PDB file of C-alpha atoms in Angstrom:
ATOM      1  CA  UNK A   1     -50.673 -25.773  33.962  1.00 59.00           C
ATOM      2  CA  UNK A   2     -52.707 -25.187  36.932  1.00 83.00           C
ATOM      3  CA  UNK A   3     -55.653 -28.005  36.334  1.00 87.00           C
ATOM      4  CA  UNK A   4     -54.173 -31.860  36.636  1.00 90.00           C
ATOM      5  CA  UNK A   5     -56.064 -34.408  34.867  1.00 91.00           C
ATOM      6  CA  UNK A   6     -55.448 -37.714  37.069  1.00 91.00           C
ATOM      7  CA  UNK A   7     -57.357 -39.954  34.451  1.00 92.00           C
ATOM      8  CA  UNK A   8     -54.448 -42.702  35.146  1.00 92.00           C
ATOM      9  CA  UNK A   9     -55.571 -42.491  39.239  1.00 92.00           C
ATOM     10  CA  UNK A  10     -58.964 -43.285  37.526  1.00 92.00           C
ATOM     11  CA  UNK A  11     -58.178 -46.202  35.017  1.00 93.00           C
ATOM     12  CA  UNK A  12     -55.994 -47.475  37.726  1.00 93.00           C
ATOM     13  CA  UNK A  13     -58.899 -47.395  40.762  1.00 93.00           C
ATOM     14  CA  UNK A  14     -61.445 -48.962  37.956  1.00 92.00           C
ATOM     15  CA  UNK A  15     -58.919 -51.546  36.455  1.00 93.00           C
ATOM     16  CA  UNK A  16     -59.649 -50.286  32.605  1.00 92.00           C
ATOM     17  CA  UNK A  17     -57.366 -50.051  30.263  1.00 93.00           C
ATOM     18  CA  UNK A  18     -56.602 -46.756  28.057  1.00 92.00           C
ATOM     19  CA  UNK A  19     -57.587 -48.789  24.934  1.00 92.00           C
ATOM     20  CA  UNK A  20     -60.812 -50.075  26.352  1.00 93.00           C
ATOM     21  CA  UNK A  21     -61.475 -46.031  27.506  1.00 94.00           C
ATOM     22  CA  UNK A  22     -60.688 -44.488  23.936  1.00 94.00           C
ATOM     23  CA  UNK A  23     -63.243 -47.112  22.359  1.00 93.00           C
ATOM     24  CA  UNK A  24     -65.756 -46.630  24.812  1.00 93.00           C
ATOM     25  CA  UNK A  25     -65.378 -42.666  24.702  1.00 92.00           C
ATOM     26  CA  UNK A  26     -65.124 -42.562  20.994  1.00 92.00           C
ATOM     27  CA  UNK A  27     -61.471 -41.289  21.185  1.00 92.00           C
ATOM     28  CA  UNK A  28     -58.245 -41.857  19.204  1.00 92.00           C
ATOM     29  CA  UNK A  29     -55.563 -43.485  21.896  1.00 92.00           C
ATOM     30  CA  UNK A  30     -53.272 -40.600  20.276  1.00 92.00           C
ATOM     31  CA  UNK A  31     -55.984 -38.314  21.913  1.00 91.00           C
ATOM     32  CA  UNK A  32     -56.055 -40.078  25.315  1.00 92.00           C
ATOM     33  CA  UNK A  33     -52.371 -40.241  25.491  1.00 92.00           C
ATOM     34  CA  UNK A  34     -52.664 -35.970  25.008  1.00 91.00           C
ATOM     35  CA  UNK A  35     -54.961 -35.809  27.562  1.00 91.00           C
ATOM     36  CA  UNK A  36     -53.326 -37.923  30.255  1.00 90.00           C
ATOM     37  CA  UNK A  37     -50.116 -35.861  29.683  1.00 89.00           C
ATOM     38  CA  UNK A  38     -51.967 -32.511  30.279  1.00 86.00           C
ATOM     39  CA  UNK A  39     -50.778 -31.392  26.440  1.00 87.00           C
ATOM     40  CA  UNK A  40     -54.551 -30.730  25.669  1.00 90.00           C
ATOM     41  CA  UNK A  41     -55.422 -27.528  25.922  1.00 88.00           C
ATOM     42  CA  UNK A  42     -59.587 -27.994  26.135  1.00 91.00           C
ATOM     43  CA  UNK A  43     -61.761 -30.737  27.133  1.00 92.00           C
ATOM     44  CA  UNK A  44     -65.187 -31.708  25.405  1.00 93.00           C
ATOM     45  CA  UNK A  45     -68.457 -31.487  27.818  1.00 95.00           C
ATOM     46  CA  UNK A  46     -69.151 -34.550  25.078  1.00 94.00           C
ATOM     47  CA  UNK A  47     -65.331 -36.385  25.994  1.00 93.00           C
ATOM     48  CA  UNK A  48     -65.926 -35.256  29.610  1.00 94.00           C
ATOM     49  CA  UNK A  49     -69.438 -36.786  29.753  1.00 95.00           C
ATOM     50  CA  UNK A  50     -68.601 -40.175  28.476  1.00 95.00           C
ATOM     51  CA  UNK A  51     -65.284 -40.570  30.089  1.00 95.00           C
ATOM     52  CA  UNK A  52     -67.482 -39.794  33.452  1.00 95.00           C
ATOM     53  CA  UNK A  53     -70.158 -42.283  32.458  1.00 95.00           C
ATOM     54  CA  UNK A  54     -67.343 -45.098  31.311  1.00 95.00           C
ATOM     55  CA  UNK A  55     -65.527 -44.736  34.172  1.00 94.00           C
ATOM     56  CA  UNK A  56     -68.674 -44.124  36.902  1.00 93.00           C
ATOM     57  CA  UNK A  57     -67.210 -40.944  38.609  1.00 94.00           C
ATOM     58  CA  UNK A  58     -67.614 -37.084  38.808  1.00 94.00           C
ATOM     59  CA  UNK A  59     -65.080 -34.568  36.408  1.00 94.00           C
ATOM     60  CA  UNK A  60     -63.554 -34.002  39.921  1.00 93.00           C
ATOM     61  CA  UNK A  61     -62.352 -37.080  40.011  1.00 93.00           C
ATOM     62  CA  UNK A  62     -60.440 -36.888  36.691  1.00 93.00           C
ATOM     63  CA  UNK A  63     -59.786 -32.596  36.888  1.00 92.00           C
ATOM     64  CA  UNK A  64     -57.957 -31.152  39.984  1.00 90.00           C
ATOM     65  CA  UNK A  65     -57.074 -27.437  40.399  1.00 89.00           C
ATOM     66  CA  UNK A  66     -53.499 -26.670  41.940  1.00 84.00           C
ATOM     67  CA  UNK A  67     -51.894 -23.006  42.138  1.00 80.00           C
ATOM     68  CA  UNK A  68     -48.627 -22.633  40.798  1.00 72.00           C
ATOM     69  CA  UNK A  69     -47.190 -23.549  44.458  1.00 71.00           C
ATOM     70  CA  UNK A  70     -48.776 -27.001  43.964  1.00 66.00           C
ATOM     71  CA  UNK A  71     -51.188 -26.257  46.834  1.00 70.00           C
ATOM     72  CA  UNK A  72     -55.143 -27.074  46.237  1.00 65.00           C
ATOM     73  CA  UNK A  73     -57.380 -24.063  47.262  1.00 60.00           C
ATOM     74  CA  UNK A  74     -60.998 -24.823  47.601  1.00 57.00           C
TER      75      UNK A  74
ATOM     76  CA  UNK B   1     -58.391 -29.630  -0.748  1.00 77.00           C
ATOM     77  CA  UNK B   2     -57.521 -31.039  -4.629  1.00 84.00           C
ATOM     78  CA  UNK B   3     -58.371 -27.714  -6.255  1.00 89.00           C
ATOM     79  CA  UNK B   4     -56.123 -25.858  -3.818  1.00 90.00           C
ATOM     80  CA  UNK B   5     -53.424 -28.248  -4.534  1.00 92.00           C
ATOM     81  CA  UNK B   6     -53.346 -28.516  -7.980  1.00 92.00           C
ATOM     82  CA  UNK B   7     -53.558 -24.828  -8.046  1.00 94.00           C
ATOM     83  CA  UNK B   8     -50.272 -24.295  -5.677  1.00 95.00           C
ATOM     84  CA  UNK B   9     -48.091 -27.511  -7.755  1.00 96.00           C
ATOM     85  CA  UNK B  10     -49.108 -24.533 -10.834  1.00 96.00           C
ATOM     86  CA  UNK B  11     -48.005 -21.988  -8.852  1.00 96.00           C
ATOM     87  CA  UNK B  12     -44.818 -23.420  -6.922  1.00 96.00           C
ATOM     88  CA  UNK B  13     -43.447 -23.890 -10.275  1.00 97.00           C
ATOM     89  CA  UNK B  14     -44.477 -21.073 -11.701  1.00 97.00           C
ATOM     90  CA  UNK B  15     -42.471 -18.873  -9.069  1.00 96.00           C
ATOM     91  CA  UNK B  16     -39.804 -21.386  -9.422  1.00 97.00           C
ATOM     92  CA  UNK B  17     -39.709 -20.118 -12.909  1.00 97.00           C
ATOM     93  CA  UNK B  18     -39.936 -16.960 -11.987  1.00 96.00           C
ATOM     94  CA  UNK B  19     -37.131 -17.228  -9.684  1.00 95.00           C
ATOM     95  CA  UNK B  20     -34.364 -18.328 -12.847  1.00 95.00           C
ATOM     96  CA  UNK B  21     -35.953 -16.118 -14.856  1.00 94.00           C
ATOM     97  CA  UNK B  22     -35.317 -12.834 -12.721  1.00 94.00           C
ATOM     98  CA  UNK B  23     -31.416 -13.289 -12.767  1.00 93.00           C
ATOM     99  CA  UNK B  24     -31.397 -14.309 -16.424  1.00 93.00           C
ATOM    100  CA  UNK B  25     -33.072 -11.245 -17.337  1.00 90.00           C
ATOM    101  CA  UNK B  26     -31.518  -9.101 -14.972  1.00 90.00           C
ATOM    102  CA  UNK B  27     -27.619 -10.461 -16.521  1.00 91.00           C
ATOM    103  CA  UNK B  28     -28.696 -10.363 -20.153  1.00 90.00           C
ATOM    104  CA  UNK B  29     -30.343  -7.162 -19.596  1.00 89.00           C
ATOM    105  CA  UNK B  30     -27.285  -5.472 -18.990  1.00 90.00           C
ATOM    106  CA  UNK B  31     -24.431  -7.336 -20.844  1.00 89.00           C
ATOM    107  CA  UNK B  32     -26.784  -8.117 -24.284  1.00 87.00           C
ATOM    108  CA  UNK B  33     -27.465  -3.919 -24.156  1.00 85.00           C
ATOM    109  CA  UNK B  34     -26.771  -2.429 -27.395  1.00 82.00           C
ATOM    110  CA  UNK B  35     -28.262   1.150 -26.470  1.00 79.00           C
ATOM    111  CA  UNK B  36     -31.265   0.362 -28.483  1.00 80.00           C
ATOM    112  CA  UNK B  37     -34.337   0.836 -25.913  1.00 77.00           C
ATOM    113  CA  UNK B  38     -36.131  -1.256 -27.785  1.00 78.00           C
ATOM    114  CA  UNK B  39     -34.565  -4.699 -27.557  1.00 77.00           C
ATOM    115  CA  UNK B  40     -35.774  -7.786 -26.215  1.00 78.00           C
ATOM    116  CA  UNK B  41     -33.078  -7.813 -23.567  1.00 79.00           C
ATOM    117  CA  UNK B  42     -33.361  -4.527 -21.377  1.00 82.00           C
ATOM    118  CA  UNK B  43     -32.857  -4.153 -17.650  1.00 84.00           C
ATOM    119  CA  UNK B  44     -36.036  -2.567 -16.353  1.00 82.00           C
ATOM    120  CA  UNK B  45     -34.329   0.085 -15.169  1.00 82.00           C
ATOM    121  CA  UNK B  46     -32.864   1.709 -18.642  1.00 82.00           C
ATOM    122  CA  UNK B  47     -36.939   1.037 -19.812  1.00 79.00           C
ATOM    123  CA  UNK B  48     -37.546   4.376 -17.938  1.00 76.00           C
ATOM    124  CA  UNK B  49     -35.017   6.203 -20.112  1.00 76.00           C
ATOM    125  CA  UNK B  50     -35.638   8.897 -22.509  1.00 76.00           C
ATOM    126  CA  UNK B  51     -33.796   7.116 -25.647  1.00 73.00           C
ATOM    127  CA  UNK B  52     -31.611  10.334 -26.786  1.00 76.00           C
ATOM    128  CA  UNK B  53     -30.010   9.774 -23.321  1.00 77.00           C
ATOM    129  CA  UNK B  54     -29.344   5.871 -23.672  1.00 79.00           C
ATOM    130  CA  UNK B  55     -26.637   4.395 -26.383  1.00 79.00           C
ATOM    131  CA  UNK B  56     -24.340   1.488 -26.071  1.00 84.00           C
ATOM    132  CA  UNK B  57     -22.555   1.263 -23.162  1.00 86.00           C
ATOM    133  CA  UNK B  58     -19.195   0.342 -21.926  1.00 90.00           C
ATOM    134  CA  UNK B  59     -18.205  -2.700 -19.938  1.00 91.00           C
ATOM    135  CA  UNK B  60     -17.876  -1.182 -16.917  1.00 92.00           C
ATOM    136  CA  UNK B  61     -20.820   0.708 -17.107  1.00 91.00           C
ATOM    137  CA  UNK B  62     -22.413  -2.640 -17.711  1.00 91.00           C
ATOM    138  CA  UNK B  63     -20.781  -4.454 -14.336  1.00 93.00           C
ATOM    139  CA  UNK B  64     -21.864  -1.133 -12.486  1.00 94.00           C
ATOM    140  CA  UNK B  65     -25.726  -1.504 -13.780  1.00 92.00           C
ATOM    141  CA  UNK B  66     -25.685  -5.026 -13.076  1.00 93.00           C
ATOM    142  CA  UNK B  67     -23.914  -4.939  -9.659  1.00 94.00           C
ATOM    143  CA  UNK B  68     -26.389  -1.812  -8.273  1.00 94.00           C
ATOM    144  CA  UNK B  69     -29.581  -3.345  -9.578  1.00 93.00           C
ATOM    145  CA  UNK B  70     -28.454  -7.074  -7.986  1.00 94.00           C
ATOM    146  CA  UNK B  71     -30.003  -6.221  -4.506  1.00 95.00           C
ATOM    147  CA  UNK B  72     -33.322  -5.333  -6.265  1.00 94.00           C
ATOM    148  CA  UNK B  73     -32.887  -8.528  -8.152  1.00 94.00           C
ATOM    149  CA  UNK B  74     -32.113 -10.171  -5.487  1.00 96.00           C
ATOM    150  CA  UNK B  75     -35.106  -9.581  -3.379  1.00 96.00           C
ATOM    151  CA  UNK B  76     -37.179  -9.957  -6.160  1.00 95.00           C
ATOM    152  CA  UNK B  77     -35.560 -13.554  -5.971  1.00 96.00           C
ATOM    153  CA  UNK B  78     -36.285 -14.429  -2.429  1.00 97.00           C
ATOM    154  CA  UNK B  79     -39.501 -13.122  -2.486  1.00 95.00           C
ATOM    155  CA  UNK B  80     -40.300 -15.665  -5.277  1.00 96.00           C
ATOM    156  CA  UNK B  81     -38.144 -18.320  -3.283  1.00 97.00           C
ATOM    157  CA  UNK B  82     -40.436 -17.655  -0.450  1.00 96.00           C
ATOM    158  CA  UNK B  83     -44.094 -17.810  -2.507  1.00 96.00           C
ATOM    159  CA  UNK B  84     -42.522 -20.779  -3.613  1.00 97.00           C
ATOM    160  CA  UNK B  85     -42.119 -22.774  -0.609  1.00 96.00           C
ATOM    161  CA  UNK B  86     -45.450 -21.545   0.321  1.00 95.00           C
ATOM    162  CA  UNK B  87     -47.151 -22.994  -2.343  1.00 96.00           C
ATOM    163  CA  UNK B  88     -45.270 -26.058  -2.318  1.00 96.00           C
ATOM    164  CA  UNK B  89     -46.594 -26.068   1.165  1.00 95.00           C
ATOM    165  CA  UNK B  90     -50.119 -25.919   0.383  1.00 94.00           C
ATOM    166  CA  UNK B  91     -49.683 -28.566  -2.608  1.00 94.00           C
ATOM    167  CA  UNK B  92     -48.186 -30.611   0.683  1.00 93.00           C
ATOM    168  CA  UNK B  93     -52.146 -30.006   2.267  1.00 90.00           C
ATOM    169  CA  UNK B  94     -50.269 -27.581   5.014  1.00 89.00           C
ATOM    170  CA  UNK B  95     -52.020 -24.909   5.272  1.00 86.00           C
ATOM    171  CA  UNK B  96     -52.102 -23.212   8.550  1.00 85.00           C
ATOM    172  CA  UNK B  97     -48.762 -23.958   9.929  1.00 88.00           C
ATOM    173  CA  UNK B  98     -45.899 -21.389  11.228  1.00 89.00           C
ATOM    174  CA  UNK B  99     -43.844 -21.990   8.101  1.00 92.00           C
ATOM    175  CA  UNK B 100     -47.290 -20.545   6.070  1.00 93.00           C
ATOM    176  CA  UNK B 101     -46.803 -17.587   7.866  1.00 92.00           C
ATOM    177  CA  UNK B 102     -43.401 -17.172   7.493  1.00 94.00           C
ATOM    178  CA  UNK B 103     -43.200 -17.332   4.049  1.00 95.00           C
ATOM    179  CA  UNK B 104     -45.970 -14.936   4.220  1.00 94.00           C
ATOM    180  CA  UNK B 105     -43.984 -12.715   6.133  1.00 95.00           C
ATOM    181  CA  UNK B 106     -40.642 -12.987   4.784  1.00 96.00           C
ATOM    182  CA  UNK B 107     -42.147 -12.467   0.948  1.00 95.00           C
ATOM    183  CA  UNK B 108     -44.188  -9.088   2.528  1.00 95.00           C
ATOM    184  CA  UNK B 109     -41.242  -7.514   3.947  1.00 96.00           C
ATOM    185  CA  UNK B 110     -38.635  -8.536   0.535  1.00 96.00           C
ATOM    186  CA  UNK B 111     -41.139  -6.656  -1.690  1.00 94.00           C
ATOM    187  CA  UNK B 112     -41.590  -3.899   0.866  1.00 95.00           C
ATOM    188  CA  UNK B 113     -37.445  -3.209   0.870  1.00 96.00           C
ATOM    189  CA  UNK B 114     -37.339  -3.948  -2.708  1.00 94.00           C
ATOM    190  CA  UNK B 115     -39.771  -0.477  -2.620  1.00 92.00           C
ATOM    191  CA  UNK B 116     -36.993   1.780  -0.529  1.00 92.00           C
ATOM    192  CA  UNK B 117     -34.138   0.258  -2.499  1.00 93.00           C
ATOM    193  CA  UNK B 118     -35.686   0.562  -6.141  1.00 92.00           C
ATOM    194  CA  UNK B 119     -35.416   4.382  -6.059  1.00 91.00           C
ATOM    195  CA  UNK B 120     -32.105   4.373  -4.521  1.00 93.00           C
ATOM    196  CA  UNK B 121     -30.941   1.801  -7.614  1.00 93.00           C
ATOM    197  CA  UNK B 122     -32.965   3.741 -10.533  1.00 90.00           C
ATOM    198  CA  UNK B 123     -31.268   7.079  -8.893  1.00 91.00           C
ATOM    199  CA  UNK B 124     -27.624   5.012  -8.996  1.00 93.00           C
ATOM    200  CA  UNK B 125     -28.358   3.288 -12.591  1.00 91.00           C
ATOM    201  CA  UNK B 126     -29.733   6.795 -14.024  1.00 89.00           C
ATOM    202  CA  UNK B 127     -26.147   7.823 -13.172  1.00 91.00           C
ATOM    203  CA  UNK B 128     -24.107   4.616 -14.380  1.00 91.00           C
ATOM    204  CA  UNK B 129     -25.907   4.886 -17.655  1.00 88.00           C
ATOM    205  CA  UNK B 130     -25.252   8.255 -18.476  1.00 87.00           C
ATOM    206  CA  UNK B 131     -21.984   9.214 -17.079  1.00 87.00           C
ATOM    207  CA  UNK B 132     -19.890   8.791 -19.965  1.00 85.00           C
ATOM    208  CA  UNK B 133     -22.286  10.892 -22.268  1.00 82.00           C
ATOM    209  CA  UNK B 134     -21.590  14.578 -23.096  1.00 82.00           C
ATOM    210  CA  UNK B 135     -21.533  17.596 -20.630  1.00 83.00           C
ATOM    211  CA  UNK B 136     -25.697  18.179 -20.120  1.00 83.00           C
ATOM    212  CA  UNK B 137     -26.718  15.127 -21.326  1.00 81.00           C
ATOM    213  CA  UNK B 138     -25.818  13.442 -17.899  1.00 84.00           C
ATOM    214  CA  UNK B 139     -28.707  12.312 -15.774  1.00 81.00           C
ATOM    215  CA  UNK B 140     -29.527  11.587 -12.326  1.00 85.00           C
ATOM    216  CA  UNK B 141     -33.309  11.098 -11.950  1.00 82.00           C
ATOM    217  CA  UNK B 142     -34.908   9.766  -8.646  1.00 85.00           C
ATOM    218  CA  UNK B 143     -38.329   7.995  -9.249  1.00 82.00           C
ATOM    219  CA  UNK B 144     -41.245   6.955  -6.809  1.00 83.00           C
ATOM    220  CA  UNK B 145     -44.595   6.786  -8.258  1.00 84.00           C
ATOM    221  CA  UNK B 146     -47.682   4.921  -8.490  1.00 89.00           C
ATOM    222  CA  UNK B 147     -46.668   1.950  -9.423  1.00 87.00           C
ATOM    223  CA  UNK B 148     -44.073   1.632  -6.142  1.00 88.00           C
ATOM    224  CA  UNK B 149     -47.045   3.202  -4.007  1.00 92.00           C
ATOM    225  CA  UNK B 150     -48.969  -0.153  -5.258  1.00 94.00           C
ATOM    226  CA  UNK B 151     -46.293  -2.531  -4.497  1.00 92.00           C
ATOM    227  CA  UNK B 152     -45.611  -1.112  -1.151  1.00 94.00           C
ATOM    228  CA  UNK B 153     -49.708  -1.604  -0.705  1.00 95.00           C
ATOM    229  CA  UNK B 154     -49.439  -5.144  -1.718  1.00 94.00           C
ATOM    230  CA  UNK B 155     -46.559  -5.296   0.661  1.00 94.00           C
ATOM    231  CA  UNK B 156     -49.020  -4.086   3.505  1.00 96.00           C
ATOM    232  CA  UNK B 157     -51.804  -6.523   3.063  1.00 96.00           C
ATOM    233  CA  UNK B 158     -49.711  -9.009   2.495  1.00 94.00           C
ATOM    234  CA  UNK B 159     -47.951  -8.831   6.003  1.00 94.00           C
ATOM    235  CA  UNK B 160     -51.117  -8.360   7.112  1.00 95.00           C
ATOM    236  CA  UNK B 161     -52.184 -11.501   5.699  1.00 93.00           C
ATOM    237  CA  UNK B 162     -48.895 -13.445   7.293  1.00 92.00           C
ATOM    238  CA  UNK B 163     -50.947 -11.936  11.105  1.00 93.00           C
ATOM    239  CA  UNK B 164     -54.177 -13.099  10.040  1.00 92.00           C
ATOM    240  CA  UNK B 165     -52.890 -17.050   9.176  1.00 90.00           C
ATOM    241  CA  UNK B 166     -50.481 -16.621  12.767  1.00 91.00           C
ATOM    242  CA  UNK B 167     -53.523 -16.372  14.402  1.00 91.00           C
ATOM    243  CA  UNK B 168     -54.947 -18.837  12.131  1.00 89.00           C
ATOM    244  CA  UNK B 169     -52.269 -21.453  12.594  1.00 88.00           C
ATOM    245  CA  UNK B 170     -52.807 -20.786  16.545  1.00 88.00           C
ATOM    246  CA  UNK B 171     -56.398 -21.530  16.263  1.00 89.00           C
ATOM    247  CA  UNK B 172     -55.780 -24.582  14.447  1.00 86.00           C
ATOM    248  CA  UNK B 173     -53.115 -25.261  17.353  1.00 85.00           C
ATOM    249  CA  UNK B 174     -55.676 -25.453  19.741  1.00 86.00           C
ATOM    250  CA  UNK B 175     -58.471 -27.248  18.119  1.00 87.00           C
ATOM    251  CA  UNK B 176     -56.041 -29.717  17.268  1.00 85.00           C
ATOM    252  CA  UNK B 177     -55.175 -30.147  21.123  1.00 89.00           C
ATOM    253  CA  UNK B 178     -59.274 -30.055  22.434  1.00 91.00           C
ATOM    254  CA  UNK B 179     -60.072 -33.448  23.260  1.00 89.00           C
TER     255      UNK B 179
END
């Protein structure tokens, strides 16, 4: 998959647990887990907008775009 | 979600049924024969015959019915085996899985083989039946009509179907994995 989610680089740099972001987002921890291991396969502008408002950061933060030689193009 | 479960618990059984029942029939069609058209037990494929061609037949020409019609049978048998796991499926609340489909598919293609081979057996059993009669009273008839037509159309929409819940179960795939 070319687009890494680095939501743990996130809870990590805010010091919030994955439980505490699931309840505030509205999320199963099932779901969470998914997302942090890049199984999902979409995103909610809804999950995307909370998680960004919980966390006090920009989708960039938590998305990141790498070509199949693991380089970032921008 | 009840309604569609109660409905396949019915159903499962019913091809379950369905399933013992085929073989039975198929076994006491042949050896129970007595040449009498008319009977209760009758293979479906002496049911075609004019009766001045059909009398009692011999043992062998029993094994020889019942061992050409088998892979009809047979089919028949699967394809119930399959509807059956499918429904026992759905009574389970799974509906849009890759095993859905499968059974789909796997039921669609038995009933569309069980079309090509059912000529070939009437064809062989027309012969088996008759070939100890007299010199012009011998038969070989080869049969495709309406009704196989139908089945083969059933077949058709029925693989059909097995695409349409693929792409269904994918869908599902992916709504299950948007966050």
């Amino acid at each position: 998959m070319a687009i890494l989610i680095n939501l743990d680089v996130m809870l990590a740099k805010r010091k919030v647990s994955s439980k505490d972001l699931a309840e505030a987002v509205g999320i199963t921890p099932q779901n969470l887990s998914v997302l942090k291991t890049g199984k999902a396969k979409a995103i909610r502008f809804s999950t995307l907008d909370a998680i960004c408002k919980f966390l006090e950061c920009q989708p960039g933060d938590i998305l990141e775009f790498r070509d199949e030689e693991g380089n970032v193009n921008i | 979600m009840d309604k569609i479960k109660r409905m396949s618990i019915f159903l499962k059984y019913a091809f379950l049924l369905m399933l013992l029942a085929i073989p039975a029939f198929e076994f006491g069609g042949w050896i129970l024969f007595d040449g009498d058209p008319e009977a209760y037990f009758v293979s479906e494929f002496l049911l075609s015959f004019d009766p001045e061609y059909l009398g009692p037949l011999t043992d062998t020409q029993k094994a020889l019915g019942l061992l050409v019609s088998a892979p009809y049978a047979g089919l028949g048998m699967y394809c119930c085996w399959q509807l059956a796991r499918l429904f026992e499926l759905y009574s389970q609340g799974l509906i849009f899985t890759a095993d859905n489909s499968a059974c789909y598919r796997r039921a669609a293609w038995a009933l569309l083989i069980g079309e090509i081979v059912f000529p070939v057996t009437e064809t062989a059993v027309s012969y088996i039946a008759t070939m100890n009669n007299a010199v012009g009273e011998r038969l070989i008839s080869v049969t495709f009509d309406d009704a196989n037509i139908g089945n083969i159309v059933v077949a058709c929409v029925i693989l059909a179907i097995s695409w349409v819940m693929d792409e269904g179960r994918k869908l599902q795939d992916e709504a299950e994995l948007t966050i």
